[in-house]
Amino acid sequence: MPITLEKLSHTYQEGSPFQATALHDINLTIQDGELLALIGHTGSGKSTLAQHLNGLLKPTAGRVLLDGQDINQKDADRRALRFRVGLVFQYPEHQLFEETVRKDIGFGPRNMGLSEQEVEQRVHEAMDKTGLVYDEVGEKSPFELSGGQMRRVALAGVLAMKPDILVLDEPTAGLDPRARDFLLSDIARLHREGTTVVMISHSMDDVARLATRVAVLEKGRLVMEGPPGDIFTQVDRLTAMGLDVPQASKLRHELEAEGIVLPPCYLLDDLADHLAHRLKGGAADAT
Amino acid sequence: MTQPHLSLQNVTYTYEENGPEAVSDFSLDVGRGEFVALLGHNGSGKSTVAKLLNGLYTPTGGNVLVAGMDTQDSQYTWEIRKRCGMVFQNPDNQIVATVVREDVAFGLENLGVPSEDMPAIIDRALSAVNMADFADRAPHMLSGGQKQRIAIAGILAMQPEIIVLDEATAMLDPSGREEVLETALRLNREQGITVVWITHFMEEAARSSRVAVMYKGKLVMDGTPREVFSQVDLVREYRLDVPPMTRLAHMLRERGLDVRPDALTIPEMRQEVKRLAHHA
Ligand SMILES: Nc1ncnc2c1ncn2[C@@H]1O[C@H](COP(=O)(O)OP(=O)(O)OP(=O)(O)O)[C@@H](O)[C@H]1O
Ligand SMILES: Nc1ncnc2c1ncn2[C@@H]1O[C@H](COP(=O)(O)OP(=O)(O)OP(=O)(O)O)[C@@H](O)[C@H]1O
Ligand SMILES: [Mg+2]
Ligand SMILES: [Mg+2]
């Protein structure tokens, strides 16, 4: 069930002096099973776009179609939509409200009408997936957790609903390196198992590692779109937009300026292979 | 011997009476003008340390001294807050006014800065974070990254001697992150402001002059970035990682290249590759 954004525009506070158009005429289809990364300068409209995917925000022009159905039609089943499209917010503390971590994660499944036993099972599964230890934090208030722990609770709450489409707004922000690694592997696994994922990220290395396609927003417009290999080789264009490229692309680009030209790549592993080939092969050539 | 600018002496902190120790027998001295990166896994106690540093929390055990003043002595509370500015993880909790300019002015009013001096100070602070054009906007309508920069401007306006930034760049885009880190490095270099930089980005830590690592409330490593990050296995055991270029150096060594194992940054790695290319 692809999601299609059709000529989507969004203007905040239309008609007021604070009116701000955050999205202009976006046309984009999120295909089943893809892992689409959405990147862009701060304020470029990424979070605004994300909140249209599950109907939290309504377009001021254009439509959002899920399976060809306009999700904002009067008779659309908005409740079911929230379960099918799971959104994890940029600031997880906005998403947490229950008095214990266990209840917070169980809120979605409970709302879906699952039995208490099923809810408990989903809570356990989701906590496992996000690296939260039930006996340590299950009965704690989510507001007594560290920043990274809160983020994991918010994510677990969405995973517990087993959505078909997962929308993650800066999922690794605030996570320590191991938790980040853990979460990225988990997202990759969910994706492999068939979940469609939309991931917003400022970390180009995370995007390089996971994305099957990258879309770039600039000032509310969709300006680039394609496989990571096509996007991350455009170092100068991305840099001019205030964005970055993965560390491997950056080093490769700097070496090129020094006359050391390597095949295009954006992952450290590939760069290491190319460098090894070039530097050792170079030695062989010289003799 | 000169007095440390910040001194944590056997500090312990529990959020609840008899509860677990969020910070545990933690000792660290930071000299005037140092730039210290504080690293550690989620829940290791970094934010708790940050709040102990400006007296927002007082230690359950041990002492915290800021420029020699004990945070437990209430006569210094105001003086300590003034000298030690904080930028927290979530900028929403720091924004108080409905117009950006007023938000930045908030701290100045409390300091008793004459109102005719304020506009210049505010403009300078906003320019330092590239938000001068937003002076008359409503902070609540800004994006996450924009709000974060306003919070930093609010602290800069107060011209503190010490700035503690608790994951201040976590929500910024790459250029915003670079601007803020560059701003902090410059304030440190040019004005001698002492900086405590809390982060989960190892490449940011690589650019500090000193790295302190926390694990389960305790200080477990303390040294230059090169000293700390050359201990790859230990760093990983503490649930952290080494900077990407150090990782690449290891990959290259695994592939039989004689690259220095402790390269930290892209310029360093570029030098290494050039050196090897010349020999090749
Ligand atoms: N509630 C709101 N009212 C008015 N304007 C808003 C509101 N929320 C966001 N905006 C504006 O809309 C634009 C897009 O914001 P959005 O939060 O979607 O950006 P973003 O790409 O997610 O940024 P970041 O990387 O900083 O999270 C920004 O210019 C922002 O100032
Ligand atoms: N308000 C609170 N009440 C009770 N316990 C708390 C509170 N805030 C934090 N803790 C606990 O104290 C410990 C240290 O938390 P702290 O926020 O200092 O960690 P941190 O190193 O900043 O983590 P992160 O990288 O996730 O931000 C954690 O175990 C956390 O659950
Ligand atoms: Mg956003
Ligand atoms: Mg913290």
Coordinates of N, CA and C in Angstrom, one line a residue, chain A residues 29 49 53 76 82 119-120 134 211 213 217 232-233 254:
Chain A
T29 N 6.0 9.4 -4.2 CA 5.3 8.2 -3.8 C 6.3 7.3 -3.0
L49 N 6.3 17.2 6.7 CA 6.0 16.2 5.7 C 5.6 14.9 6.5
L53 N 1.9 12.0 6.8 CA 1.8 10.6 6.4 C 0.9 9.8 7.2
A76 N -12.8 8.6 5.9 CA -11.6 7.8 6.1 C -11.5 7.3 7.5
R82 N -3.7 5.5 12.0 CA -2.7 5.7 13.0 C -2.0 4.4 13.4
V119 N -1.3 -7.5 24.8 CA -0.6 -6.2 25.1 C 0.7 -6.4 25.8
E120 N 0.6 -7.2 26.9 CA 1.9 -7.5 27.7 C 3.0 -8.1 26.8
Y134 N 13.0 -4.6 30.9 CA 11.7 -4.6 31.5 C 11.8 -4.4 33.0
A211 N 19.5 3.5 3.6 CA 18.5 3.9 2.6 C 18.5 3.2 1.3
R213 N 16.6 4.7 -1.0 CA 16.3 5.9 -1.8 C 16.4 7.1 -0.9
L217 N 14.9 17.7 0.7 CA 14.0 18.8 0.7 C 14.9 20.1 0.9
F232 N 24.8 11.0 -3.0 CA 26.0 11.3 -2.2 C 27.2 11.5 -3.0
T233 N 27.2 11.3 -4.3 CA 28.3 11.7 -5.1 C 28.3 13.2 -5.4
E254 N 37.8 14.9 -1.0 CA 39.0 15.7 -0.7 C 40.3 15.1 -1.3

